XYZ file of C-alpha atoms in Angstrom:
517
model
C -19.916 21.545 11.052
C -17.572 19.644 8.699
C -16.570 22.855 6.905
C -15.827 24.518 10.256
C -13.698 21.563 11.390
C -11.780 21.624 8.100
C -10.980 25.315 8.479
C -9.740 24.805 12.052
C -7.637 21.851 10.942
C -6.090 23.833 8.083
C -5.263 26.714 10.441
C -3.588 24.239 12.805
C -1.484 22.803 10.005
C -0.441 26.229 8.739
C 0.570 27.139 12.290
C 2.612 23.950 12.500
C 5.025 25.401 9.941
C 6.109 28.113 12.337
C 6.024 26.375 15.687
C 5.564 22.867 16.933
C 2.117 21.460 17.450
C 1.725 18.474 19.735
C -0.008 15.142 19.533
C -0.053 12.677 22.413
C -0.023 8.903 22.026
C -2.052 6.361 24.002
C 0.888 5.685 26.351
C 1.665 9.351 26.908
C 4.206 9.696 24.086
C 4.454 13.275 22.845
C 5.201 14.299 19.275
C 5.627 17.691 17.667
C 4.093 17.960 14.219
C 4.930 19.991 11.154
C 4.407 19.944 7.402
C 7.549 19.109 5.458
C 6.043 19.602 2.000
C 2.538 20.152 0.686
C 0.764 20.603 -2.663
C 1.976 17.220 -3.873
C -0.046 15.181 -6.361
C -0.949 12.174 -4.204
C 2.385 11.284 -2.588
C 2.448 7.499 -2.686
C 5.917 6.495 -1.515
C 8.140 8.240 1.012
C 11.574 6.734 1.707
C 14.279 8.077 4.003
C 17.420 7.786 1.914
C 21.057 7.218 2.908
C 21.621 10.870 1.959
C 19.173 11.824 4.765
C 16.723 13.217 2.228
C 13.168 12.055 1.595
C 12.591 10.329 -1.731
C 8.966 10.399 -2.847
C 6.766 9.314 -5.730
C 3.558 11.092 -6.711
C 0.895 8.647 -7.832
C -0.942 11.028 -10.140
C 1.819 13.554 -10.788
C 4.132 10.752 -12.043
C 7.128 12.554 -10.558
C 10.006 11.258 -8.445
C 11.429 13.880 -6.103
C 14.069 14.341 -3.454
C 13.046 16.574 -0.535
C 15.145 18.172 2.178
C 13.260 17.159 5.352
C 14.480 20.248 7.226
C 13.671 22.974 4.692
C 11.153 21.271 2.414
C 13.252 22.194 -0.628
C 12.385 19.873 -3.478
C 14.223 18.627 -6.558
C 12.305 16.703 -9.214
C 14.570 13.864 -10.317
C 12.286 12.330 -12.929
C 8.982 13.117 -14.626
C 7.270 10.034 -16.058
C 4.044 11.697 -17.168
C 4.938 11.084 -20.834
C 5.545 7.383 -20.162
C 1.859 6.482 -19.927
C -0.551 6.157 -22.836
C -3.528 7.622 -20.971
C -4.369 11.131 -19.732
C -5.331 12.376 -16.258
C -8.782 10.801 -16.258
C -9.336 12.183 -12.774
C -9.152 15.711 -14.224
C -11.351 15.085 -17.282
C -15.179 15.194 -17.134
C -16.824 11.813 -17.650
C -18.776 13.327 -20.528
C -15.461 13.767 -22.347
C -13.555 10.569 -21.534
C -16.562 8.263 -21.180
C -15.971 7.725 -17.454
C -12.624 5.980 -17.767
C -11.022 5.410 -14.348
C -7.591 6.352 -13.097
C -5.576 3.216 -12.228
C -5.242 2.641 -8.500
C -1.887 4.164 -7.709
C -0.294 5.222 -10.967
C 3.338 5.867 -10.124
C 3.699 3.645 -7.083
C 6.649 1.946 -5.405
C 10.243 3.123 -5.115
C 13.260 1.300 -3.690
C 16.841 2.534 -3.273
C 19.755 0.162 -3.718
C 21.577 -0.388 -0.376
C 24.774 0.918 -2.040
C 23.080 3.893 -3.709
C 25.911 6.308 -2.808
C 28.755 3.794 -2.849
C 28.926 2.352 -6.329
C 25.421 1.032 -7.087
C 23.423 4.174 -7.974
C 20.234 2.259 -8.683
C 16.660 3.363 -8.022
C 13.801 0.962 -8.758
C 10.333 2.209 -9.693
C 6.923 0.694 -10.395
C 4.265 2.489 -12.406
C 1.217 1.876 -14.580
C 2.124 2.676 -18.172
C -0.690 1.371 -20.377
C -4.469 1.484 -20.340
C -5.615 -1.163 -22.791
C -8.874 0.704 -23.482
C -7.341 4.172 -23.771
C -8.414 4.540 -27.415
C -11.816 2.900 -27.038
C -15.107 4.771 -26.558
C -16.916 4.716 -23.250
C -15.568 3.751 -19.842
C -13.334 0.994 -21.184
C -14.763 -1.549 -18.770
C -15.110 -5.091 -20.128
C -18.729 -6.284 -20.545
C -20.704 -7.575 -17.585
C -18.473 -5.911 -14.988
C -15.461 -7.656 -16.489
C -13.019 -5.072 -15.217
C -10.589 -2.377 -16.306
C -7.310 -3.548 -17.800
C -4.009 -1.744 -17.424
C -0.351 -2.838 -17.415
C 2.445 -1.928 -15.016
C 6.211 -1.689 -15.438
C 9.216 -2.261 -13.156
C 12.256 -0.186 -14.112
C 15.735 0.383 -12.749
C 17.151 3.900 -13.093
C 20.585 5.316 -12.302
C 20.891 8.290 -9.977
C 23.180 11.077 -11.211
C 24.226 12.957 -8.086
C 25.764 15.875 -9.947
C 22.806 16.484 -12.255
C 20.236 15.516 -9.636
C 18.362 13.304 -12.068
C 17.401 9.704 -12.792
C 18.351 8.241 -16.155
C 19.529 5.165 -18.054
C 16.329 3.139 -17.517
C 16.435 -0.648 -17.736
C 13.121 -2.483 -17.756
C 12.843 -5.513 -15.471
C 9.282 -6.347 -16.514
C 6.627 -4.300 -18.307
C 3.798 -6.816 -18.750
C 2.493 -6.985 -15.176
C -1.307 -6.853 -15.197
C -2.830 -3.815 -13.483
C -6.268 -2.361 -12.843
C -8.238 0.530 -11.425
C -8.296 -1.463 -8.179
C -5.905 -3.507 -6.000
C -2.643 -2.860 -7.834
C -0.778 -3.044 -4.489
C 2.506 -1.705 -5.906
C 4.959 -1.789 -2.982
C 8.656 -2.270 -3.717
C 11.203 -3.435 -1.150
C 14.829 -4.539 -1.229
C 15.484 -7.298 1.298
C 18.067 -10.064 1.692
C 17.599 -13.782 1.192
C 20.506 -15.837 2.541
C 22.651 -12.721 2.682
C 21.994 -11.484 -0.865
C 19.631 -8.556 -1.571
C 16.686 -8.929 -3.934
C 13.824 -6.746 -5.117
C 10.331 -7.702 -3.914
C 7.175 -6.340 -5.519
C 3.565 -6.803 -4.385
C 0.821 -7.250 -6.976
C -2.797 -7.259 -5.824
C -5.631 -9.364 -7.204
C -6.669 -6.316 -9.286
C -10.058 -6.132 -7.591
C -11.193 -9.213 -9.490
C -14.542 -10.132 -7.941
C -15.710 -6.732 -6.655
C -17.198 -3.424 -7.853
C -16.334 -2.638 -11.497
C -14.244 -5.828 -11.637
C -16.879 -8.108 -10.098
C -16.972 -10.221 -13.269
C -13.200 -10.363 -13.732
C -11.625 -13.773 -12.970
C -9.484 -13.923 -9.842
C -6.018 -15.486 -10.252
C -4.578 -15.204 -6.737
C -4.322 -19.019 -6.483
C -2.807 -19.501 -9.961
C 0.974 -19.583 -9.563
C 1.544 -19.012 -13.292
C -0.141 -15.578 -13.176
C 1.372 -12.592 -11.351
C -1.953 -11.306 -9.957
C -2.378 -11.677 -6.177
C 1.314 -12.393 -5.606
C 4.564 -11.146 -4.144
C 7.255 -11.258 -6.805
C 11.024 -11.471 -6.422
C 13.551 -10.047 -8.914
C 17.324 -9.692 -9.154
C 18.798 -6.274 -8.497
C 21.091 -6.804 -11.495
C 20.617 -9.088 -14.509
C 22.124 -12.560 -14.372
C 23.641 -14.533 -17.250
C 20.506 -16.301 -18.508
C 20.287 -16.532 -22.286
C 16.833 -14.930 -22.559
C 16.783 -11.194 -21.690
C 13.333 -11.448 -20.069
C 14.648 -14.115 -17.681
C 17.791 -12.304 -16.569
C 15.989 -10.350 -13.868
C 14.306 -13.445 -12.369
C 16.328 -15.347 -9.746
C 17.108 -18.898 -10.786
C 16.095 -20.244 -7.357
C 12.595 -18.751 -7.262
C 10.151 -21.415 -6.037
C 8.069 -21.935 -9.187
C 10.700 -22.055 -11.926
C 10.126 -25.678 -12.938
C 8.381 -24.993 -16.274
C 9.841 -21.558 -17.024
C 11.364 -18.616 -15.143
C 8.709 -17.241 -12.788
C 8.980 -14.206 -10.510
C 6.357 -15.488 -8.021
C 7.690 -15.727 -4.452
C 4.390 -16.207 -2.569
C 0.725 -16.328 -3.597
C -2.858 -16.186 -2.352
C -2.763 -12.427 -1.644
C -5.543 -9.886 -1.987
C -4.022 -6.400 -1.754
C -0.607 -6.125 -0.079
C 0.096 -2.418 0.368
C 2.509 -2.867 3.282
C 5.856 -4.580 2.725
C 8.691 -4.461 5.289
C 11.789 -6.380 6.355
C 13.588 -6.479 9.691
C 15.866 -8.637 11.783
C 14.266 -9.512 15.126
C 15.832 -11.928 17.610
C 18.589 -12.675 15.125
C 16.293 -13.730 12.269
C 15.373 -11.632 9.251
C 11.732 -11.697 8.173
C 9.544 -10.200 5.484
C 6.290 -8.768 6.876
C 3.210 -7.615 4.971
C 0.028 -5.690 5.728
C -2.900 -6.672 3.538
C -6.465 -5.459 3.012
C -9.279 -7.795 3.918
C -12.495 -7.632 1.852
C -14.672 -6.519 4.763
C -13.183 -7.610 8.064
C -9.857 -9.392 8.508
C -7.108 -7.026 7.430
C -4.026 -9.226 7.732
C -0.452 -9.068 8.982
C 1.596 -11.878 7.450
C 5.151 -13.188 7.547
C 6.099 -14.064 3.990
C 7.950 -17.282 3.270
C 9.238 -18.689 0.007
C 6.587 -20.525 -1.993
C 3.826 -20.276 0.623
C 0.096 -19.808 0.065
C -1.726 -17.102 2.080
C -5.217 -18.314 1.262
C -7.017 -15.598 -0.683
C -9.760 -15.964 -1.903
C -10.363 -19.351 -0.244
C -9.541 -18.269 3.325
C -10.109 -14.754 4.688
C -8.018 -13.800 7.721
C -7.632 -16.782 10.041
C -8.987 -20.130 8.892
C -11.717 -19.727 11.524
C -14.782 -20.469 9.355
C -16.411 -17.041 9.755
C -16.633 -16.816 5.934
C -18.182 -20.254 5.452
C -20.909 -20.025 2.817
C -19.727 -16.553 1.781
C -17.070 -15.264 -0.625
C -14.306 -12.666 -0.727
C -16.771 -10.271 -2.338
C -20.446 -9.709 -3.085
C -22.394 -7.594 -5.559
C -25.996 -6.895 -6.528
C -25.292 -7.676 -10.203
C -27.466 -10.751 -10.727
C -25.917 -11.341 -14.164
C -22.778 -12.551 -12.389
C -22.264 -16.143 -11.190
C -22.844 -17.727 -7.809
C -25.133 -16.879 -4.949
C -23.122 -13.714 -4.209
C -22.902 -12.486 -7.836
C -19.113 -12.450 -8.100
C -16.297 -14.367 -9.742
C -14.868 -15.009 -6.287
C -15.561 -18.658 -5.401
C -18.079 -19.404 -2.689
C -16.198 -20.588 0.398
C -17.721 -23.828 1.577
C -15.412 -24.201 4.587
C -12.306 -22.238 5.437
C -10.924 -25.035 7.588
C -11.499 -27.541 4.773
C -9.772 -25.225 2.303
C -6.855 -25.027 4.694
C -6.663 -28.819 4.786
C -6.719 -29.024 1.000
C -3.962 -26.446 0.586
C -1.858 -28.406 3.057
C 1.590 -27.507 4.346
C 1.963 -24.571 1.958
C -0.718 -22.570 3.788
C 0.187 -19.849 6.282
C -2.262 -18.149 8.652
C -1.711 -14.435 9.323
C 0.037 -13.569 12.581
C -2.699 -10.980 13.091
C -6.187 -10.681 11.617
C -7.787 -7.361 12.475
C -11.500 -7.157 13.301
C -12.467 -10.771 12.462
C -16.236 -10.295 12.256
C -18.704 -12.968 13.275
C -20.369 -15.187 10.694
C -23.738 -13.700 11.672
C -22.582 -10.119 11.037
C -21.070 -11.078 7.691
C -24.176 -12.997 6.579
C -26.299 -9.911 7.233
C -23.803 -7.651 5.445
C -23.673 -9.933 2.402
C -27.445 -10.341 2.174
C -28.065 -6.589 2.296
C -25.272 -5.845 -0.185
C -26.643 -8.424 -2.637
C -30.079 -6.834 -2.294
C -28.529 -3.352 -2.678
C -30.362 -2.396 0.501
C -30.000 1.249 1.560
C -29.328 0.205 5.162
C -26.423 -2.159 4.462
C -23.988 -1.746 7.362
C -20.459 -0.411 7.374
C -17.780 -2.554 9.004
C -14.733 -1.973 11.216
C -11.420 -2.137 9.351
C -8.113 -0.302 9.122
C -7.335 -0.586 5.375
C -3.539 -0.715 5.901
C -1.642 1.228 3.240
C 1.997 0.678 4.236
C 4.171 -0.981 6.843
C 7.548 -0.497 8.507
C 9.292 -2.213 11.409
C 10.485 0.089 14.174
C 13.784 -1.345 15.431
C 15.309 1.786 16.990
C 15.402 2.571 20.705
C 14.656 6.307 20.528
C 11.003 5.954 21.561
C 10.591 3.944 24.785
C 8.715 0.645 24.405
C 8.498 0.936 20.611
C 11.457 -1.239 19.660
C 10.448 -4.193 17.457
C 6.991 -2.864 16.681
C 5.142 -2.947 13.390
C 3.908 0.500 12.327
C 1.182 0.582 9.710
C -0.562 3.547 8.154
C -4.274 3.309 7.486
C -6.734 4.689 4.975
C -10.081 4.020 6.610
C -9.308 5.031 10.195
C -6.774 7.766 9.335
C -4.206 6.810 11.940
C -0.882 5.125 12.553
C -1.279 1.710 14.172
C 1.444 0.179 16.342
C 1.585 -3.574 16.921
C 4.317 -4.905 19.214
C 6.058 -8.049 18.017
C 6.760 -10.841 20.461
C 10.324 -11.663 21.483
C 10.793 -14.019 18.525
C 9.340 -11.596 15.984
C 6.815 -14.211 14.853
C 3.671 -12.993 16.588
C 1.866 -9.945 17.965
C 1.640 -9.201 21.677
C -0.302 -6.591 23.615
C -2.934 -4.142 22.426
C -3.462 -2.475 19.083
C -2.369 1.143 19.654
C -3.421 4.104 17.509
C -1.574 7.392 16.904
C -2.013 10.652 14.973
C -5.683 10.092 14.156
C -6.900 12.725 11.698
C -9.658 13.032 9.067
C -7.236 12.130 6.260
C -5.841 9.059 4.516
C -2.266 8.089 5.396
C -0.538 6.446 2.441
C 3.050 5.658 3.451
C 5.602 5.882 6.259
C 9.345 6.480 6.618
C 11.621 6.800 9.654
C 14.666 8.972 10.222
C 17.967 7.182 10.818
C 17.811 7.769 14.585
C 14.164 6.696 14.905
C 13.014 10.021 16.410
C 11.145 11.312 13.362
C 8.229 9.658 11.593
C 7.299 10.851 8.110
C 3.794 10.146 6.838
C 2.527 10.705 3.300
C -1.071 11.943 3.042
C -3.390 11.329 0.082
C -4.622 14.306 -1.915
C -8.254 13.188 -1.609
C -10.491 10.614 0.047
C -11.608 9.017 -3.233
C -11.573 5.222 -3.061
C -12.195 2.255 -5.316
C -15.481 1.608 -3.576
C -18.826 3.375 -3.469
C -17.782 6.489 -1.545
C -17.109 9.703 -3.405
C -14.697 12.530 -2.736
C -16.130 15.308 -0.605
C -13.754 18.296 -0.580
C -15.524 19.792 2.441
C -14.445 16.892 4.633
C -10.981 16.375 3.162
C -9.106 18.405 5.734
C -5.760 18.513 4.028
C -4.340 17.152 0.795
C -1.132 15.879 -0.678
C 1.517 16.487 1.969
C 4.324 14.929 3.955
C 3.915 15.302 7.722
C 6.790 14.979 10.191
C 6.126 13.712 13.734
C 9.101 14.175 16.073
C 9.231 12.311 19.368
C 9.705 14.612 22.378
C 11.291 13.017 25.457
C 9.741 13.921 28.810
C 10.197 17.575 29.617
C 11.151 18.637 26.099
C 8.954 21.114 24.262
C 8.611 21.836 20.569
C 10.962 24.627 19.451
C 11.348 25.823 23.025
C 7.624 26.525 23.433
C 5.312 24.360 25.470
C 3.100 23.144 22.634
C -0.632 22.951 22.526
C -2.614 19.876 21.648
C -2.772 19.785 17.856
C -5.557 19.187 15.427
C -9.143 19.416 16.623
C -11.180 16.281 15.986
C -12.749 16.046 12.562
C -15.191 13.877 10.751
C -14.739 12.432 7.314
C -16.440 9.534 5.626
C -13.752 7.066 4.629
C -14.126 3.706 3.000
C -11.433 1.132 2.430
C -8.747 0.913 -0.246
């Protein structure tokens, strides 16, 4: 059945190149669908540039490209495959490389300077460049599930319009810890008090779960960049030390030495967006929860978002549990993980004090009873341990246009586990969520990133090349309906058809096993 569904789905997508397919939203919105570009090597970032082209990064291909959204014509601006000290582990048999993992992401975030075409031709990139165990035998994992250790780099390039290339790299920071899990990796340029800065999300590197279950978690340590959102200058300042010139002098934790940390207590922020709502600009994030409690947060300078001491709301559903659990009884604590056992979420909130911020939305906050059962069966490695409802948000954007009725000032987040676009309407102040959680474009694939056209009529979604995750699920090519593409969804006002033809409902339902992250 799964193979049959995949074939039908592929036929539908091929047909979408020649005439518009249709998908209908929960409030009757109609969208035509087509493939802009396929056969990409895990497109990770898609950004709609001021030149009205799509700028993309390929996580495993390590290429930065510029794509014409109308024709699909592609120009490779930069190939970074020689800038890493490790090979394509995902393409090498474990018997050859010892089972070494690919880092989560690879080439990840991209951000375009607001004046890209008017005097500041800067493009900022984030990528994993070093595997610390690349030359060691075996899997490279530290003993006793101590984790896989990589390093990531932030670089500013200059865009040469005439040559259609990126060059003149300047490194902002190349010592950021990375992993095979929870690298986060989103880049965003957003203003603070009228001046633009570069924000970068760094996950907790999976410390406390799976292959990293014995790796210490540093999300609460403000001197370590793991589990943080960082802020950098777009251009170097006049500080005497070169490694401090990219760090703003008014970052919140600069007392002892220059520190890029802007906020802390994060698990895996893969969605990072900025918008002005009701006259106030805000930085929003979408963040993976460990089981339940995917979070939407508003990020403020110097604030603590709780991980791994508070999961989702401080509602005590994780009391007596932890942010992870394993069946490796060689690891500490009752849940066999380096994550601390949470005695009381509400007490942890009290101890953190005024610095703590609850999410404005916690998705699927499971009951304490459900979580206790899940943890007990996972610790026992029981074959009947339950799955759990979650979205696994992979990116975030704020829809501020008026092209689609009722969508203005909504958060749009792509998901990995449920394979859909989620819309959450902001309240009038932009500080909370109102109304229902609405789902769009549900398919048996993993959506990785989102971009919007300048007029707000077109939505571009990047699709993973596989369904492989950091968790226990494995890739199954029979149920991966389509791989490595950019899809375009165009809003059709009432009465309008796709390319002059009344379109059919697109994409038959499919089934694919998808885990988080």
